[in-house]
Amino acid sequence: MSSRPAAVLLVVAALATPALAATGEYLFHAAGCAGCHTAEDGPPLAGGRRFDTAFGTFYSPNITPDRATGIGGWTRERFVRALKHGERGDGAAYFPVFPYPSYRLLSDDDAAAIHSYLQSLPPQHHRNRDHDLPWWLARWMLHPWQWWFMDDPPQPPADAELRRGWYLVDALGHCGECHTPRSSTGVSIRARYLAGTRDGPDGEKVPNITPQPRDGIGRWSADDLAYFLETGALPDGDYTGSLMSEVVDNTTSRLSGEDRAALVRYLRSVAPVEGP
Ligand code: HEC
Ligand code: HEC
C-alpha cells in the first residue's frame, strides 16, 4: 500500500514542475534576461551578445539547456550560485557585467523558478566567443572584488507596501545597473542611487529617475510613469530610445498592472537626488 503515497507524490511533482516553470517565465521577463543573452539575429538565449565596457569586451554565454554549449544538466544549486553569488561551477567568479550584484537580492525560490523555466526551453547548440579583455584583467581578481564589495547588500524598505516595488526595481529589474553611476572600481555609488550617469552602458547618457523635479521624474504623475513603463511613451509624446526601449519591450511592458503600479509607487518614494 506504500505505493499510493509515492504515486501521489509523483503526480504532485509532475504538476508542480510546469507551475514552477510558469512562475519562472514571469520572473525571467521581470529580470530582463533575454536581451543580454540573445545576439542580434542569433538563436534565442544562445548568447553571443557583445558588451563593450571600460573593462574590455564581453560576450554573453548560451543559457539554453544544451548540454555541450549551454546550461543543460546544471543542478538548481549550481544555477542559483551563479545567479545570486556570481560563482561558476569550478569556483571561479563571474564578471559583474552579468548583473549578479542585483540578482543576489532574489529569493532562492524565485531563482529556482527561473532555472525550471530555462530547463523547459528547447536547447540551442551554439558556442560563443571568449571575452576580449585587457592584459591586466583576470578572473581571479574578481574574488577580492566580490569579497570587498558584495558583503553589504541593499536592504528592502521598512514599509511593507513598498517592498514589492523595491524587489521589482533592485532585484529583478536591476534598474540601478544602468541608472546608478559607478565608481572607478565598477561599484554602484549608493549616495547617487538611480540619479543617472553621463557614461552608462554603450557610453550613453542615462537619465535621473529619482523624484527630483528638475531633471528627475519629480514632475511625472504616477500614471505617466506607469504608461511609460508599459509603452515607452514619454509624457511629451516622444518615445524612449535605445537601451530603455529594450527594457520596456522585454521587461516592464510584460509586468502585471499590479506589479507595474507597485514599481511606480516605490520609484516615487526614493530619495530625490540631483542628476549628473
Ligand atoms: C546585462 C546583461 C546580462 C543580463 C541582464 C543577464 N546576464 Fe547572464 N550573463 C551575462 C554575461 C556577460 C555573462 C558572462 C559572465 C562571465 O563570463 O563572467 C553571463 C553569465 C550567465 C550565466 C553563466 C553561464 C555559464 O555558462 O557559465 C548564467 C546561468 C546566466 N548568465 C543567466 C542569466 C539569467 C537567468 C538572467 C536573468 C535573471 C541573466 N543571466 C541576465 C550577461 C547578462
Ligand atoms: C540597460 C540599461 C537600462 C536599464 C536596465 C534600465 N534603464 Fe531606464 N533608461 C535607460 C536609458 C539609456 C534611458 C534613456 C533613453 C533615451 O535616451 O531615450 C532610460 C530612460 C528611463 C526613463 C525615462 C526617464 C526620462 O527622464 O526620460 C525611465 C522612467 C526609466 N528609464 C526607468 C527605468 C526603470 C524603472 C528600470 C528598471 C525596471 C530601468 N529604467 C532600467 C537605460 C536603462
Coordinates of C-alpha atoms and ligand atoms in Angstrom, one line a residue:
M1 CA 0.0 0.0 0.0
S2 CA 3.0 2.3 0.3
S3 CA 2.9 2.8 -3.5
R4 CA -0.1 5.1 -3.2
P5 CA 1.7 8.0 -1.4
A6 CA 4.6 7.5 -3.9
A7 CA 2.2 7.8 -6.8
V8 CA 0.6 10.8 -5.3
L9 CA 4.0 12.4 -4.8
L10 CA 4.9 11.7 -8.5
V11 CA 1.6 13.4 -9.7
V12 CA 2.3 16.4 -7.4
A13 CA 5.8 16.6 -8.7
A14 CA 4.6 16.4 -12.3
L15 CA 2.1 19.2 -11.7
A16 CA 4.5 21.3 -9.8
T17 CA 7.2 21.4 -12.5
P18 CA 5.1 23.2 -15.2
A19 CA 3.7 25.5 -12.5
L20 CA 7.2 26.4 -11.3
A21 CA 8.3 26.9 -14.9
A22 CA 5.3 29.3 -15.5
T23 CA 6.2 31.3 -12.4
G24 CA 9.8 31.2 -13.7
E25 CA 8.8 32.6 -17.0
Y26 CA 7.2 35.7 -15.5
L27 CA 10.2 36.3 -13.3
F28 CA 12.6 35.7 -16.2
H29 CA 10.9 38.6 -18.1
A30 CA 10.8 40.8 -15.0
A31 CA 14.5 40.2 -14.6
G32 CA 15.3 41.1 -18.2
C33 CA 17.5 38.0 -19.0
A34 CA 16.5 37.7 -22.7
G35 CA 18.1 40.8 -24.2
C36 CA 21.5 40.2 -22.8
H37 CA 21.6 36.5 -23.7
T38 CA 20.4 36.8 -27.3
A39 CA 22.6 38.2 -30.1
E40 CA 21.1 40.2 -32.9
D41 CA 19.8 37.6 -35.4
G42 CA 21.0 34.8 -33.1
P43 CA 19.0 31.9 -31.7
P44 CA 17.0 32.9 -28.6
L45 CA 19.1 32.8 -25.4
A46 CA 22.0 31.1 -27.1
G47 CA 24.2 34.1 -26.1
G48 CA 26.9 35.9 -28.1
R49 CA 25.6 39.5 -27.5
R50 CA 28.6 41.8 -27.3
F51 CA 29.2 44.2 -24.5
D52 CA 31.9 46.9 -24.9
T53 CA 32.8 48.2 -21.4
A54 CA 35.5 50.2 -19.8
F55 CA 36.9 46.8 -18.6
G56 CA 37.0 45.1 -22.0
T57 CA 34.6 43.4 -24.4
F58 CA 32.4 40.6 -23.1
Y59 CA 30.2 38.1 -24.9
S60 CA 27.2 36.6 -23.1
P61 CA 27.0 32.8 -22.8
N62 CA 24.4 30.3 -24.0
I63 CA 21.7 29.8 -21.3
T64 CA 19.6 27.3 -23.2
P65 CA 19.6 23.7 -21.8
D66 CA 22.1 22.4 -24.4
R67 CA 24.5 20.1 -22.6
A68 CA 27.6 20.9 -24.6
T69 CA 27.3 24.7 -25.1
G70 CA 24.6 25.8 -22.6
I71 CA 23.4 25.1 -19.1
G72 CA 21.9 21.7 -19.8
G73 CA 22.4 19.4 -16.8
W74 CA 23.1 22.2 -14.4
T75 CA 21.7 21.5 -11.0
R76 CA 19.4 24.0 -9.4
E77 CA 22.1 24.7 -6.8
R78 CA 24.7 25.4 -9.4
F79 CA 22.3 27.8 -11.2
V80 CA 21.4 29.6 -8.0
R81 CA 25.0 30.0 -7.1
A82 CA 25.7 31.6 -10.5
L83 CA 22.8 33.9 -10.4
K84 CA 23.0 35.1 -6.8
H85 CA 26.6 34.8 -5.9
G86 CA 28.4 35.2 -9.2
E87 CA 30.1 31.8 -8.7
R88 CA 31.0 29.4 -11.6
G89 CA 30.8 25.6 -11.3
D90 CA 34.6 25.5 -10.9
G91 CA 34.6 28.0 -8.1
A92 CA 35.9 30.9 -10.2
A93 CA 33.9 34.1 -10.3
Y94 CA 31.8 35.8 -13.0
F95 CA 32.4 39.3 -14.2
P96 CA 29.7 41.7 -12.9
V97 CA 28.7 42.6 -16.5
F98 CA 26.4 39.6 -15.5
P99 CA 24.4 41.7 -13.0
Y100 CA 24.5 39.3 -10.1
P101 CA 25.1 42.2 -7.7
S102 CA 21.4 42.9 -8.3
Y103 CA 20.2 39.3 -8.7
R104 CA 21.8 38.4 -5.3
L105 CA 18.7 40.1 -3.8
L106 CA 16.4 37.4 -5.4
S107 CA 14.8 34.9 -3.2
D108 CA 16.2 31.3 -3.6
D109 CA 12.7 30.2 -4.7
D110 CA 12.5 32.8 -7.4
A111 CA 16.0 31.9 -8.7
A112 CA 15.0 28.2 -8.7
A113 CA 11.8 29.0 -10.7
I114 CA 13.8 30.8 -13.3
H115 CA 16.0 27.7 -13.5
S116 CA 12.9 25.5 -14.1
Y117 CA 11.7 27.8 -16.8
L118 CA 15.1 27.8 -18.7
Q119 CA 15.3 24.0 -18.4
S120 CA 11.9 23.7 -20.1
L121 CA 13.1 25.6 -23.2
P122 CA 14.4 24.0 -26.4
P123 CA 18.2 23.5 -26.3
Q124 CA 20.3 25.5 -28.9
H125 CA 23.7 24.1 -29.8
H126 CA 25.7 27.3 -30.1
R127 CA 29.2 28.1 -29.0
N128 CA 30.2 31.8 -28.3
R129 CA 33.4 33.8 -28.4
D130 CA 35.7 34.2 -25.4
H131 CA 35.8 37.7 -23.8
D132 CA 38.4 40.1 -25.2
L133 CA 39.9 41.6 -22.1
P134 CA 42.9 43.9 -21.3
W135 CA 46.1 42.0 -20.2
W136 CA 45.7 43.2 -16.6
L137 CA 42.2 41.9 -16.0
A138 CA 41.8 38.3 -14.9
R139 CA 39.0 36.3 -13.3
W140 CA 40.9 35.7 -10.1
M141 CA 40.8 39.4 -9.4
L142 CA 37.0 39.1 -9.0
H143 CA 37.2 37.2 -5.8
P144 CA 38.7 40.0 -3.8
W145 CA 36.3 42.4 -5.7
Q146 CA 33.3 40.3 -4.6
W147 CA 34.7 39.9 -1.1
W148 CA 35.2 43.7 -0.8
F149 CA 32.1 45.0 -2.5
M150 CA 29.4 42.4 -2.1
D151 CA 29.4 42.0 1.7
D152 CA 26.7 44.6 2.4
P153 CA 23.6 44.1 0.2
P154 CA 21.0 46.9 0.0
Q155 CA 18.1 46.3 2.4
P156 CA 14.4 46.3 1.5
P157 CA 12.4 49.4 2.6
A158 CA 10.9 49.1 6.1
D159 CA 7.5 50.0 4.7
A160 CA 5.9 46.7 3.7
E161 CA 3.8 48.5 1.0
L162 CA 7.0 49.4 -0.9
R163 CA 8.7 46.0 -0.7
R164 CA 7.3 44.5 -3.9
G165 CA 8.2 47.6 -5.9
W166 CA 11.7 47.6 -4.4
Y167 CA 12.1 43.9 -5.4
L168 CA 11.0 44.7 -8.9
V169 CA 13.4 47.6 -9.2
D170 CA 16.5 46.4 -7.4
A171 CA 16.4 42.6 -7.5
L172 CA 14.6 41.7 -10.7
G173 CA 14.6 44.8 -13.0
H174 CA 18.2 45.7 -12.0
C175 CA 17.4 49.3 -12.9
G176 CA 20.3 50.7 -11.0
E177 CA 22.8 48.7 -13.1
C178 CA 22.2 51.5 -15.7
H179 CA 20.6 54.3 -13.8
T180 CA 23.0 54.4 -10.8
P181 CA 26.6 55.7 -11.5
R182 CA 29.6 53.6 -10.7
S183 CA 32.9 54.3 -9.1
S184 CA 36.2 53.6 -10.9
T185 CA 36.1 50.0 -9.4
G186 CA 32.8 49.4 -11.1
V187 CA 30.7 49.6 -7.9
S188 CA 27.4 51.4 -7.8
I189 CA 27.6 54.6 -5.7
R190 CA 24.8 54.4 -3.2
A191 CA 24.5 58.0 -2.4
R192 CA 23.6 58.6 -6.1
Y193 CA 21.1 55.7 -6.2
L194 CA 19.1 56.0 -9.6
A195 CA 20.4 59.5 -10.1
G196 CA 21.6 58.8 -13.7
T197 CA 25.0 59.0 -15.3
R198 CA 26.8 60.5 -18.3
D199 CA 28.6 57.3 -19.1
G200 CA 26.2 54.4 -19.0
P201 CA 26.4 51.2 -21.0
D202 CA 27.4 51.9 -24.6
G203 CA 28.8 55.2 -23.4
E204 CA 25.4 56.9 -23.5
K205 CA 23.7 59.2 -21.1
V206 CA 21.2 57.5 -18.6
P207 CA 18.7 59.9 -17.1
N208 CA 17.9 60.6 -13.4
I209 CA 14.9 58.6 -12.3
T210 CA 14.7 59.8 -8.7
P211 CA 11.7 62.0 -7.9
Q212 CA 13.8 65.2 -8.3
P213 CA 11.7 67.8 -10.0
R214 CA 14.3 69.5 -12.2
D215 CA 15.9 66.6 -14.1
G216 CA 14.3 63.5 -12.5
I217 CA 10.8 62.2 -12.6
G218 CA 9.5 64.6 -10.0
R219 CA 7.0 66.2 -12.3
W220 CA 5.7 62.9 -13.8
S221 CA 2.4 61.6 -12.4
A222 CA 2.1 58.0 -11.3
D223 CA 0.0 57.4 -14.4
D224 CA 2.7 59.0 -16.7
L225 CA 5.3 56.6 -15.2
A226 CA 3.0 53.5 -15.5
Y227 CA 2.1 54.4 -19.1
F228 CA 5.8 54.9 -19.9
L229 CA 6.8 51.6 -18.4
E230 CA 4.0 49.9 -20.4
T231 CA 4.6 51.6 -23.8
G232 CA 7.8 53.5 -23.8
A233 CA 5.9 56.8 -24.4
L234 CA 7.3 59.8 -22.6
P235 CA 4.9 62.5 -21.2
D236 CA 5.8 64.8 -24.0
G237 CA 4.6 62.2 -26.6
D238 CA 8.1 61.2 -27.7
Y239 CA 9.3 57.6 -27.4
T240 CA 12.2 56.4 -25.4
G241 CA 15.2 55.2 -27.4
S242 CA 18.0 52.7 -27.4
L243 CA 18.6 50.6 -24.3
M244 CA 15.4 51.7 -22.5
S245 CA 13.1 50.7 -25.3
E246 CA 14.6 47.2 -25.0
V247 CA 13.9 47.3 -21.2
V248 CA 10.3 48.3 -21.9
D249 CA 9.8 45.6 -24.6
N250 CA 11.5 42.8 -22.7
T251 CA 10.6 43.7 -19.1
T252 CA 8.4 46.5 -17.9
S253 CA 5.6 46.0 -20.5
R254 CA 5.3 42.4 -19.5
L255 CA 4.7 43.1 -15.8
S256 CA 1.2 42.7 -14.5
G257 CA -0.7 46.0 -13.9
E258 CA -0.4 45.4 -10.2
D259 CA 3.3 44.9 -10.3
R260 CA 3.8 48.0 -12.5
A261 CA 1.8 50.1 -10.0
A262 CA 4.0 48.7 -7.2
L263 CA 7.2 49.6 -9.1
V264 CA 5.9 53.1 -9.7
R265 CA 4.9 53.6 -6.1
Y266 CA 8.4 52.6 -5.0
L267 CA 10.2 54.7 -7.6
R268 CA 8.3 57.8 -6.5
S269 CA 9.3 57.1 -2.8
V270 CA 13.1 57.1 -3.2
A271 CA 15.3 60.0 -2.1
P272 CA 15.4 62.7 -4.7
V273 CA 18.9 63.4 -5.9
E274 CA 20.3 65.9 -8.4
G275 CA 21.2 64.4 -11.8
P276 CA 24.7 64.2 -13.3
Ligands
HEC1 C1 23.4 43.0 -18.6 C2 23.5 41.7 -19.3 C3 23.0 40.5 -18.6 C4 21.8 40.2 -18.0 C5 20.7 41.2 -17.8 C6 21.8 38.8 -17.6 N1 23.0 38.2 -18.0 FE1 23.5 36.3 -17.6 N2 25.4 36.8 -18.2 C7 25.8 37.9 -18.8 C8 27.3 37.8 -19.2 C9 28.1 38.8 -19.9 C10 27.7 36.6 -18.6 C11 29.2 36.0 -18.6 C12 29.9 36.5 -17.4 C13 31.3 35.9 -17.3 O1 31.8 35.3 -18.2 O2 32.0 36.1 -16.2 C14 26.5 35.9 -18.0 C15 26.5 34.7 -17.4 C16 25.4 34.0 -17.1 C17 25.4 32.6 -16.7 C18 26.6 31.7 -16.6 C19 26.6 30.8 -17.8 C20 27.8 29.9 -17.9 O3 27.9 29.2 -19.0 O4 28.7 29.9 -17.1 C21 24.0 32.3 -16.4 C22 23.5 30.9 -16.0 C23 23.3 33.5 -16.7 N3 24.1 34.5 -17.1 C24 21.9 33.5 -16.6 C25 21.2 34.7 -16.6 C26 19.8 34.8 -16.1 C27 18.9 33.7 -15.7 C28 19.5 36.2 -16.2 C29 18.2 36.9 -15.8 C30 17.8 36.6 -14.4 C31 20.7 36.8 -16.8 N4 21.7 35.9 -16.9 C32 20.7 38.2 -17.0 C33 25.0 39.0 -19.1 C34 23.8 39.2 -18.6
HEC2 C1 20.3 48.6 -19.9 C2 20.2 49.9 -19.2 C3 19.0 50.3 -18.6 C4 18.2 49.6 -17.6 C5 18.5 48.2 -17.1 C6 17.1 50.4 -17.3 N1 17.1 51.6 -17.9 FE1 15.8 53.1 -17.8 N2 16.8 54.2 -19.3 C7 18.0 53.8 -19.8 C8 18.4 54.8 -20.8 C9 19.6 54.7 -21.7 C10 17.4 55.7 -20.8 C11 17.3 57.0 -21.7 C12 16.7 56.6 -23.1 C13 16.6 57.7 -24.1 O1 17.6 58.5 -24.1 O2 15.6 57.8 -24.8 C14 16.4 55.3 -19.8 C15 15.2 56.0 -19.5 C16 14.3 55.7 -18.5 C17 13.2 56.5 -18.1 C18 12.8 57.9 -18.7 C19 13.4 59.0 -18.0 C20 13.4 60.3 -18.7 O3 13.6 61.3 -18.0 O4 13.3 60.3 -19.9 C21 12.6 55.9 -17.0 C22 11.4 56.4 -16.2 C23 13.3 54.7 -16.8 N3 14.4 54.6 -17.7 C24 13.0 53.8 -15.8 C25 13.7 52.5 -15.7 C26 13.3 51.5 -14.7 C27 12.1 51.6 -13.8 C28 14.1 50.5 -14.9 C29 14.1 49.1 -14.3 C30 12.9 48.3 -14.4 C31 15.1 50.8 -15.9 N4 14.8 52.1 -16.4 C32 16.1 50.0 -16.4 C33 18.7 52.6 -19.5 C34 18.3 51.6 -18.7

